[in-house]
Amino acid sequence: MSRLLRRQGWVAGLFALLVILFIITKLIQPGYGSGDFGSLARAVLPYAFAVAAQTVVVIAGGIDLSVAAMMALTSVTAASMMNGASEEYALFVVPFVLAMGFVLGAVNGILIIVTRVPDIVVTLAMLFVLQGAALLVLDAPGGAVAEWLKGLISGTVPIPGLPDAIDAWLPKALLVLIICLCIIWIPLRRSKLGLSIYAIGSSELAAFRSGVPVARTRIIAYALSGLFAAFGGLALTMSTGIGAPIPGPYLLASVAAVVLGGVALGGGKGGLLGPIVAVFVLRLVRTDLTLLAIDPNVTAIIEGAIMVAVVMFGAFITMRGRQ
Amino acid sequence: MTANPLLDATGVAKNYGAVAALRNASLSVLPGEVHALMGANGAGKSTLVKILTGAIRADAGRILIRGEARDVRSPAAARRAGLLPVYQEPSLIPDLDVLSNLRLTGTPVEPFRAWVRELGIPDLDIRDTARDIPLAVLRVLDLARALAVEPDVLLLDEMTAALPANLAEKVLEVVRRQGDSGRAVIFISHRFVEISALCDRATVLRDGETVGVVDIVPGVEEKIVELMLGARIVKTHVAARGASRNAATGRPRLGVRNLRVGTKLNDVSFDLADGEVAGVVALEGQGQDELFSALAGSIRPSGGTIEVDGQPVKFSHPIDAIRAGLAYVPGDRAEALAMQRSVRENIALPFSAALRNWGPINMRQERARVVSAIERLQIDTRAQGEVQRLSGGNQQKVTIARWIAADARTILCFDPTRGIDVGTKQEIYKLLRELAGHGKSVLFYTSELEEVQRVCDRVIVIFGGRVVDIFPVEETDEPALMRAAYGLPRGAKADVGILADPTANISDSTTPVAAP
Amino acid sequence: MADRPLIPLIILLVILVVILQVLRPGIVNERWIANTIKFAIPLAILAGCQTMTMLTGGIDLSVGTVATMSAFIMATQVVNQDPAVAFLLAMMPAVLIGLVNGIGVGVFRVHPLIMTLGTSLIGTGCLQVYQRTVIASGAKIPDFLAWLGTGVTYGFPNALLLFVPLAALIVFTLSRTGFGRLLYAVGDSERATRLSGVQYWQVITALYVISSVLAGVTGLLYIGLIKAPSLSLAEPLVLPSVAAAVIGGTSIFGGRGGYTGTIIGALILTVLTTLLTILQMPEGARRILFGLIVLFVTAAYLRIVEER
Amino acid sequence: EGKYTIGISNTVQGNGWREEMVCAMKAQALASGEVTKLNIAHRNTDAAGQLEDIRNLISAKVNAIVVNPADPAGIKAGLEEATKAGIVVVAVDQAVTEPSAYIISNNQEQYAYLGAKWLFQQMGGKGEVFYMRGAAGASADSDRDKGFKKALAEFPDVKVAQEVFTGWQQDQAKQQMLSFLATGTPINGIWTSGIDNVIVDALVESQAPLVPIVGADNAGFVGQLSSVKDLVGAAVTNPGSIGGAGVTLALQILDGKKPAQQTVLVEPQLWENATEEGKAKLKAAADPSLSPEWPVSISIPDWTTYTKEQIVACKGPGE
Ligand SMILES: Nc1ncnc2c1ncn2[C@@H]1O[C@H](COP(=O)(O)OP(=O)(O)OP(=O)(O)O)[C@@H](O)[C@H]1O
Ligand SMILES: Nc1ncnc2c1ncn2[C@@H]1O[C@H](COP(=O)(O)OP(=O)(O)OP(=O)(O)O)[C@@H](O)[C@H]1O
Ligand SMILES: O[C@@H]1[C@@H](O)[C@H](O)OC[C@H]1O
Ligand SMILES: [Mg+2]
Ligand SMILES: [Mg+2]
């Protein structure tokens, strides 16, 4: 128990912070209800996938600067493929776009291995390439999305046996998020591959000596990052109904949430839960500031300051750890 | 033991750039045998283990496993071939718990647990994260993990070095039984007690080459020492010390009192006088790295004091040490040099360090100082545009020239002749003596014992993080230094029996030795 | 040594100009040259920031925000303030952001890329909030800045009056001052400099402040050129500034490079942009090309360094 | 003694037109006396960001939301949720596709058609035009594109030399103009989506030939049309004060006075400097006291009630 607390202490603290924020929200806006929580869940969705994408590579000891660009590219690809197409066609588009994210992510990893250029430079270069590709797919926001996909993240699902009062607090967007992340993350976490990802992030040398295929594992970590980013791109298209070629603020947000979520930028440590809770925290801060009618640019300052402070704090901790 | 060898390696070579870690190593291990692999620090033992277990690739050589040529390309392949190593450094993934580490390597959990108990750790929680486990226990876990898969050949690289006596004993027991059950163990250790208690035969490496295979019989230790040291054993003093020996007069230039650094350095005290070269003698990892780093201001001591000219000083950055006149020349030249910069910039680097010197450089003055240092050390400047194009020896000279140019009063030289040719070595010896002649003081660690006699006035022997002896250089010869370095009392001359004496402080349980 | 790639770079520049002249005969005239130089100058100064930070193995992505802030603050403050006061106010955020960057990178050891992205996020937020407060007072471009930014005298852009001394100063700093030496040495091997007594945080903090101040000056020059204060004025110059430094032969890993190459790099990019516009290359393709160039050049330099 | 809270969402910041729009909203809210508080989400963002802003405004339980949409399709779901939550939704300046929302805007298709047609006539019905659009994805931009294309179809000999999105940002537009000039491509006219005075500056500063140019009724451009030598051009009206009208419309609906149609269009006018009559109009409209990026039409008859001082002061209720 004590070990669980020690290990999950950071996440527990974040949860507590989230609860406090919810209480504050309720105080500012006594009418804050299940519908508003649904809005929060939908706002969280693309950020959560972005941060999942970042988390995998950071755990593997890397960083991915192309997350937001990957989301933009997958988003415009999905939106332009579905434009004017039938509802059923989307059944093909979704796996196609996910596979595309996976493959392009793997390209990131392969380039890092083959060129031996540091990950930060490779993914920066890929940021431009993916952005450019997104602009070639759609030079302006547009496209369309199948209705059933939109429906997938709006409203709630009636869960038999659950009273409506509880059910109302389970927005579909949240369920989609949980299902998509769990389907990939839980088996991964339990598999040898998952262990290998932690292992190369923790100590590449020890991992190699333990028989971990380091290069292959690194490529797969980037591929998974691409896959999560593709989920994020799809989530964007599902919530807006269009694809936008200019990347949103997801790169910085993902780094901020990763660090805030207790994943060390050095690799090997942390999980997915912390960063996801961190995303909820950051989004709820924005909601609260809007409820208080504070200039949204102040929110940008606060988000930036949280990020810089947390990254500095994280760097400070790593520095102390190294000494 | 006429069986075919389980493992047979011949002609193994490995180069790291200019450094030849292995030149021509061979090793043949029979079933049921515990085979010692011996050699001085840097002889290539670990490198050979890494090659045999696929952790690095050899440049040349042939490896037969059960008589078949095998190309072991990765640790996983070695494992499949039945070769399991316990490397000199712990190999568990620091951020994973023990159980996950087992899963990662496909190690069966129950046998592992059994071995851990057997090895004297009854209460291991396999949910503990490796990072939180003490080093000694980690070493045991590494071993248990290897044993759990019942390897044909177990390779143990300084397995017992970090263990307290009780755990070491268990390990020796277990290893012995491995041999008895028909498997083979390759056992690396600097402790002769362990070798004679445990091993059947020993292969001795010197400078990357196999120089002998001996059966372990009483009295063989002297022979092994001989093999390990080679021709050097008979060297006598050559040092031409003309300088004044005023170590006893006046305040010492540098005083070290009860210095402690973490667990690596315990209670070290000594003095260094102006005009003196003091040699530090120690096996690898006895705390000398920490001592030099602390004196250089690179790490902060956890206790004790450092005095310069009688004044206590506290260093929080190398600049503090430099201001106090202590200049550090690290053993690894890559650590000291900006490889892509010119010889001149590297030598002049300390000039610009202080804020007030950030402005325009007086090029003429700088040039004069740099040129004079270059001439003094006779640095070959044909490729001076980038230090990385210099030969190793010349690079080493640049690291020293910097402090000659800066006119440092005390130079802390850590193994400055590593990988350097004989001629250059002579120049460096001469230079150090000259410095002493000009009243400078030098603290000099070398991994080549012979140099101590050539250069030093006094010898400071460190073992297990403590100063075990200090004596004038005249009172010693190389075998005596060797013994001293191994923590054996002086005076116990060539009495081989003592090498096997289990009561000697070699296995003192408080001694954390030979960490990587 | 830093200028080794200079000759091939100049050749590349000349080739690009020749292609341009072939595609659009007569385009290369005195006016075109003056305009091209005028545009290359702000880019070249920002690329100077990247050159210096990259020499230490860093990067400064906040230069765009800093330049924009100083430009915007200048244009809005000069309406009610003495130009000298407005100038000081305009340079304040530059110093501040540089200081925060320097401390984050030098003391806390945050990766420069993340650090400078973070501060630029905060800076942009602050600027937007500030913009809200000065909406009523309007903006004005001081005549002097307009003269400097857009003016041409005897065929030479007036901006050269600022740029030539500035560039000379940067080149001199890099090659003939203790600080310049330290930038190279720190980027080459931080450990080595530490052992020589260099305090990393001092060098890095000074560096990022200098970089930020240069960015602030660029902002003032650029507002004189564009004459339209906006919230994202210099943002489009940031990534090209990195590219200009990389193309000019400065290694993103530190320790290698120089400013003269960067200047040619900036000219090359300016001419290349013109060329791509003439070729009607779509924006998307341009970005792809840009990314590939950065990756290719970095990988190539890595090979060259390894070969030694 | 107001009774309503109104939420505002806008996604282009730092553009003079949009700033005037927000000031008009504030001034009108104040002048109406019916508004206790404005909750203004005014920042640079995209459809996804605007969606988040709108949903947060819904959570803030505002009575009405006045929105200048980043992308009609992109925020449809949010507007629908607002209506479902009983919030009055008014889109200003640009159309939205959500049927429950009310729209009050300039007739954007007509705006572009008027200007483009005049421009092509000035060009003598032939030649190359530099087409400087607004923000990609915005409906005002796509509506204007329709109007532009309609005019283009009437002049088969007019060709588009190059098409760029300015994002409705002054500095971007100027940079695009300058880099286009650097290519030496000959052009005969320039159509801008309301980012105009900086384009004239760019031509003058680069000593490039002044070709006919169409912009909006922004104070700076209107002034240039009367003062810059040899400049031929036209300003098409596009009042930023439409924001104030949007607030008025929202208040009317809240007070139970729904308009007959969902969409209210303001018809644009064209003021050119090629004829004496046009010059007189320009002179009458000019207002050098305004910021050059602010449209001179700072009020809309029947829709706004604030004074010039009020809109220039840019203060809303409670400020
Ligand atoms: N990665 C490396 N790069 C450069 N040189 C190396 C490397 N690894 C080992 N060496 C060099 O190769 C030589 C042999 O090293 P090795 O570690 O095999 O010695 P050892 O016999 O195990 O010594 P010890 O008893 O100190 O453990 C040494 O000179 C060492 O400095
Ligand atoms: N890439 C290079 N460019 C220019 N000169 C070089 C280059 N590499 C080596 N040299 C010069 O050639 C000479 C021989 O260098 P080399 O490294 O072969 O010496 P070495 O025999 O290995 O000496 P050491 O034992 O000191 O390492 C040196 O003077 C060196 O400065
Ligand atoms: O004309 C433009 C307006 O209609 C648009 O929506 O915002 C910016 C303006 O310049
Ligand atoms: Mg070893
Ligand atoms: Mg050599």
CSV table of N, CA, C and O in Angstrom, one decimal, chain C residues 24 27 31-32 35 38-39 128-129 131-132 135-136 150 152 222 225-228 230-234 236 273-274 277-278 280 286, chain D residues 13-14 19 23 26 42 44 161-162 169-172 174-175 178-180 182-185 198 201 205-208 294 312-314:
chain,number,residue,atom,x,y,z
C,24,ARG,N,13.3,34.9,-65.1
C,24,ARG,CA,12.8,36.2,-65.3
C,24,ARG,C,13.8,37.2,-65.8
C,24,ARG,O,14.4,37.9,-65.0
C,27,ILE,N,15.2,40.6,-64.1
C,27,ILE,CA,14.8,40.8,-62.7
C,27,ILE,C,15.9,41.3,-61.8
C,27,ILE,O,15.7,42.1,-60.9
C,31,ARG,N,17.6,47.7,-58.1
C,31,ARG,CA,16.5,47.8,-57.1
C,31,ARG,C,16.2,46.4,-56.5
C,31,ARG,O,15.9,46.3,-55.3
C,32,TRP,N,16.3,45.4,-57.3
C,32,TRP,CA,16.0,44.0,-56.8
C,32,TRP,C,17.0,43.6,-55.8
C,32,TRP,O,16.7,43.1,-54.7
C,35,ASN,N,16.4,45.5,-52.6
C,35,ASN,CA,15.2,44.9,-51.9
C,35,ASN,C,15.5,43.6,-51.2
C,35,ASN,O,15.1,43.2,-50.1
C,38,LYS,N,17.6,44.2,-48.2
C,38,LYS,CA,16.7,44.7,-47.2
C,38,LYS,C,15.9,43.6,-46.5
C,38,LYS,O,15.8,43.6,-45.3
C,39,PHE,N,15.5,42.6,-47.2
C,39,PHE,CA,14.7,41.5,-46.6
C,39,PHE,C,15.6,40.5,-45.9
C,39,PHE,O,15.1,39.8,-45.0
C,128,GLN,N,-0.6,39.8,-26.2
C,128,GLN,CA,-2.0,39.8,-26.6
C,128,GLN,C,-2.8,40.6,-25.5
C,128,GLN,O,-3.8,41.3,-25.8
C,129,VAL,N,-2.5,40.3,-24.3
C,129,VAL,CA,-3.2,41.0,-23.2
C,129,VAL,C,-2.8,42.5,-23.3
C,129,VAL,O,-3.7,43.4,-23.1
C,131,GLN,N,-2.0,44.2,-25.9
C,131,GLN,CA,-2.6,44.8,-27.1
C,131,GLN,C,-4.0,45.3,-26.7
C,131,GLN,O,-4.4,46.3,-27.1
C,132,ARG,N,-4.7,44.5,-25.8
C,132,ARG,CA,-6.0,44.9,-25.4
C,132,ARG,C,-6.0,46.2,-24.7
C,132,ARG,O,-6.9,47.0,-24.8
C,135,ILE,N,-5.5,49.4,-27.2
C,135,ILE,CA,-6.3,49.5,-28.4
C,135,ILE,C,-6.7,50.9,-28.7
C,135,ILE,O,-6.7,51.3,-29.9
C,136,ALA,N,-7.1,51.6,-27.7
C,136,ALA,CA,-7.6,53.0,-27.9
C,136,ALA,C,-6.5,53.9,-28.4
C,136,ALA,O,-6.8,54.9,-29.2
C,150,THR,N,13.0,50.9,-44.4
C,150,THR,CA,12.6,50.9,-45.8
C,150,THR,C,13.5,51.8,-46.7
C,150,THR,O,13.6,51.5,-47.9
C,152,VAL,N,16.4,53.8,-48.9
C,152,VAL,CA,17.5,53.3,-49.7
C,152,VAL,C,18.3,54.6,-50.1
C,152,VAL,O,17.7,55.6,-50.5
C,222,TYR,N,12.5,45.6,-38.2
C,222,TYR,CA,11.5,45.0,-39.0
C,222,TYR,C,10.2,45.8,-39.0
C,222,TYR,O,9.5,45.8,-40.0
C,225,LEU,N,10.4,48.2,-41.4
C,225,LEU,CA,10.2,47.7,-42.8
C,225,LEU,C,8.8,47.3,-43.2
C,225,LEU,O,8.3,47.7,-44.2
C,226,ILE,N,8.1,46.7,-42.2
C,226,ILE,CA,6.8,46.2,-42.5
C,226,ILE,C,5.7,47.3,-42.2
C,226,ILE,O,4.7,47.4,-42.8
C,227,LYS,N,6.0,48.1,-41.2
C,227,LYS,CA,5.2,49.2,-40.8
C,227,LYS,C,3.8,48.8,-40.5
C,227,LYS,O,2.8,49.6,-40.6
C,228,ALA,N,3.6,47.6,-40.1
C,228,ALA,CA,2.2,47.2,-39.6
C,228,ALA,C,2.4,46.4,-38.4
C,228,ALA,O,2.7,45.2,-38.4
C,230,SER,N,1.8,44.0,-35.5
C,230,SER,CA,0.8,43.0,-35.4
C,230,SER,C,1.3,42.0,-34.3
C,230,SER,O,2.4,42.1,-33.8
C,231,LEU,N,0.5,41.1,-34.0
C,231,LEU,CA,0.8,40.2,-32.9
C,231,LEU,C,1.6,39.0,-33.3
C,231,LEU,O,2.0,38.1,-32.5
C,232,SER,N,1.9,38.9,-34.6
C,232,SER,CA,2.7,37.8,-35.0
C,232,SER,C,3.8,38.2,-36.0
C,232,SER,O,4.3,37.4,-36.8
C,233,LEU,N,4.1,39.5,-35.9
C,233,LEU,CA,5.0,40.1,-37.0
C,233,LEU,C,6.2,39.3,-37.4
C,233,LEU,O,6.3,38.9,-38.5
C,234,ALA,N,7.0,38.9,-36.4
C,234,ALA,CA,8.3,38.3,-36.8
C,234,ALA,C,8.2,36.8,-36.7
C,234,ALA,O,9.2,36.1,-37.0
C,236,PRO,N,7.0,34.5,-38.6
C,236,PRO,CA,7.3,33.7,-39.8
C,236,PRO,C,8.8,33.7,-40.0
C,236,PRO,O,9.3,32.9,-40.9
C,273,THR,N,13.4,31.7,-51.6
C,273,THR,CA,11.9,32.0,-51.4
C,273,THR,C,11.4,32.7,-52.7
C,273,THR,O,10.3,32.3,-53.2
C,274,THR,N,12.1,33.6,-53.2
C,274,THR,CA,11.7,34.3,-54.5
C,274,THR,C,11.6,33.3,-55.6
C,274,THR,O,10.6,33.2,-56.3
C,277,THR,N,8.6,31.1,-55.1
C,277,THR,CA,7.4,31.8,-55.5
C,277,THR,C,7.2,31.9,-57.0
C,277,THR,O,6.1,31.7,-57.5
C,278,ILE,N,8.3,32.2,-57.7
C,278,ILE,CA,8.2,32.2,-59.1
C,278,ILE,C,7.7,30.9,-59.7
C,278,ILE,O,6.9,30.8,-60.6
C,280,GLN,N,5.8,29.0,-58.4
C,280,GLN,CA,4.5,28.8,-58.0
C,280,GLN,C,4.4,27.5,-57.1
C,280,GLN,O,3.5,26.8,-57.1
C,286,ARG,N,6.8,23.7,-50.1
C,286,ARG,CA,7.9,24.5,-49.5
C,286,ARG,C,8.3,24.0,-48.1
C,286,ARG,O,9.5,23.9,-47.8
D,13,GLN,N,-7.2,37.9,-33.6
D,13,GLN,CA,-6.9,39.0,-32.8
D,13,GLN,C,-5.8,39.8,-33.4
D,13,GLN,O,-4.9,39.3,-34.1
D,14,GLY,N,-5.8,41.2,-33.2
D,14,GLY,CA,-4.8,42.0,-33.7
D,14,GLY,C,-5.1,42.5,-35.1
D,14,GLY,O,-4.3,43.3,-35.7
D,19,GLU,N,-10.9,44.2,-34.1
D,19,GLU,CA,-10.8,45.0,-32.9
D,19,GLU,C,-12.0,46.0,-32.8
D,19,GLU,O,-12.6,46.2,-31.8
D,23,CYS,N,-14.9,46.3,-30.0
D,23,CYS,CA,-15.2,47.5,-29.4
D,23,CYS,C,-16.7,47.9,-29.6
D,23,CYS,O,-17.4,48.4,-28.7
D,26,LYS,N,-18.8,46.0,-27.3
D,26,LYS,CA,-18.7,46.5,-25.9
D,26,LYS,C,-19.6,47.8,-25.8
D,26,LYS,O,-20.4,47.9,-24.9
D,42,HIS,N,-11.7,36.3,-26.8
D,42,HIS,CA,-11.1,36.9,-28.0
D,42,HIS,C,-9.7,36.6,-28.1
D,42,HIS,O,-8.9,37.1,-27.3
D,44,ASN,N,-6.4,34.5,-30.8
D,44,ASN,CA,-6.1,33.8,-32.1
D,44,ASN,C,-6.2,32.3,-31.9
D,44,ASN,O,-5.5,31.7,-31.1
D,161,ALA,N,-2.9,36.0,-61.3
D,161,ALA,CA,-1.4,35.7,-61.3
D,161,ALA,C,-1.0,34.9,-60.1
D,161,ALA,O,-0.2,33.9,-60.3
D,162,GLN,N,-1.5,35.2,-59.0
D,162,GLN,CA,-1.2,34.4,-57.8
D,162,GLN,C,-2.3,34.6,-56.8
D,162,GLN,O,-2.9,35.7,-56.7
D,169,GLN,N,-4.2,39.3,-41.7
D,169,GLN,CA,-3.2,39.9,-40.8
D,169,GLN,C,-2.4,40.9,-41.7
D,169,GLN,O,-1.9,40.5,-42.7
D,170,GLN,N,-2.3,42.1,-41.2
D,170,GLN,CA,-1.6,43.1,-41.9
D,170,GLN,C,-0.2,42.8,-42.3
D,170,GLN,O,0.3,42.9,-43.4
D,171,ASP,N,0.6,42.3,-41.3
D,171,ASP,CA,2.0,42.0,-41.5
D,171,ASP,C,2.2,40.9,-42.5
D,171,ASP,O,3.0,41.0,-43.4
D,172,GLN,N,1.4,39.8,-42.3
D,172,GLN,CA,1.5,38.7,-43.3
D,172,GLN,C,1.3,39.2,-44.7
D,172,GLN,O,2.0,38.8,-45.6
D,174,LYS,N,1.5,42.1,-45.9
D,174,LYS,CA,2.6,43.0,-46.5
D,174,LYS,C,3.8,42.1,-46.9
D,174,LYS,O,4.4,42.3,-47.9
D,175,GLN,N,4.1,41.1,-46.0
D,175,GLN,CA,5.2,40.3,-46.4
D,175,GLN,C,5.0,39.5,-47.7
D,175,GLN,O,5.8,39.4,-48.6
D,178,LEU,N,5.4,41.9,-50.6
D,178,LEU,CA,6.8,42.2,-50.8
D,178,LEU,C,7.5,41.0,-51.5
D,178,LEU,O,8.3,41.2,-52.4
D,179,SER,N,7.2,39.8,-51.0
D,179,SER,CA,7.9,38.7,-51.7
D,179,SER,C,7.4,38.4,-53.1
D,179,SER,O,8.1,38.0,-53.9
D,180,PHE,N,6.1,38.8,-53.3
D,180,PHE,CA,5.6,38.7,-54.6
D,180,PHE,C,6.3,39.7,-55.5
D,180,PHE,O,6.7,39.4,-56.7
D,182,ALA,N,9.2,40.8,-55.2
D,182,ALA,CA,10.5,40.4,-55.5
D,182,ALA,C,10.6,39.4,-56.6
D,182,ALA,O,11.7,39.2,-57.2
D,183,THR,N,9.5,38.8,-57.0
D,183,THR,CA,9.6,37.8,-58.1
D,183,THR,C,9.5,38.6,-59.5
D,183,THR,O,9.8,38.0,-60.5
D,184,GLY,N,9.2,39.8,-59.4
D,184,GLY,CA,9.1,40.6,-60.7
D,184,GLY,C,8.0,40.2,-61.6
D,184,GLY,O,8.0,40.6,-62.8
D,185,THR,N,7.0,39.4,-61.1
D,185,THR,CA,5.9,39.0,-61.9
D,185,THR,C,5.0,40.3,-62.2
D,185,THR,O,4.6,41.0,-61.3
D,198,VAL,N,-1.5,48.5,-46.0
D,198,VAL,CA,-0.1,48.1,-46.0
D,198,VAL,C,0.3,47.6,-47.4
D,198,VAL,O,1.5,47.7,-47.8
D,201,ASP,N,1.4,50.7,-49.1
D,201,ASP,CA,2.7,51.0,-48.6
D,201,ASP,C,3.8,50.2,-49.3
D,201,ASP,O,4.8,50.7,-49.7
D,205,GLU,N,6.9,51.8,-51.2
D,205,GLU,CA,8.2,51.6,-50.6
D,205,GLU,C,9.2,50.8,-51.6
D,205,GLU,O,10.4,51.0,-51.6
D,206,SER,N,8.6,49.9,-52.4
D,206,SER,CA,9.4,49.1,-53.3
D,206,SER,C,9.6,49.8,-54.6
D,206,SER,O,10.1,49.3,-55.6
D,207,GLN,N,9.0,51.0,-54.7
D,207,GLN,CA,9.0,51.8,-56.0
D,207,GLN,C,8.4,50.9,-57.1
D,207,GLN,O,8.9,51.0,-58.3
D,208,ALA,N,7.5,50.1,-56.8
D,208,ALA,CA,6.8,49.3,-57.8
D,208,ALA,C,5.7,50.1,-58.4
D,208,ALA,O,5.2,51.1,-57.8
D,294,TRP,N,-9.0,50.6,-38.7
D,294,TRP,CA,-10.4,50.6,-38.4
D,294,TRP,C,-11.3,51.1,-39.6
D,294,TRP,O,-11.0,52.1,-40.2
D,312,VAL,N,-14.8,54.4,-29.6
D,312,VAL,CA,-13.3,54.6,-29.5
D,312,VAL,C,-12.8,54.2,-28.1
D,312,VAL,O,-11.7,53.7,-28.0
D,313,ALA,N,-13.6,54.6,-27.1
D,313,ALA,CA,-13.2,54.3,-25.7
D,313,ALA,C,-13.1,52.8,-25.5
D,313,ALA,O,-12.3,52.3,-24.7
D,314,CYS,N,-13.9,52.0,-26.2
D,314,CYS,CA,-13.8,50.6,-26.2
D,314,CYS,C,-14.1,50.0,-24.8
D,314,CYS,O,-13.3,49.2,-24.3
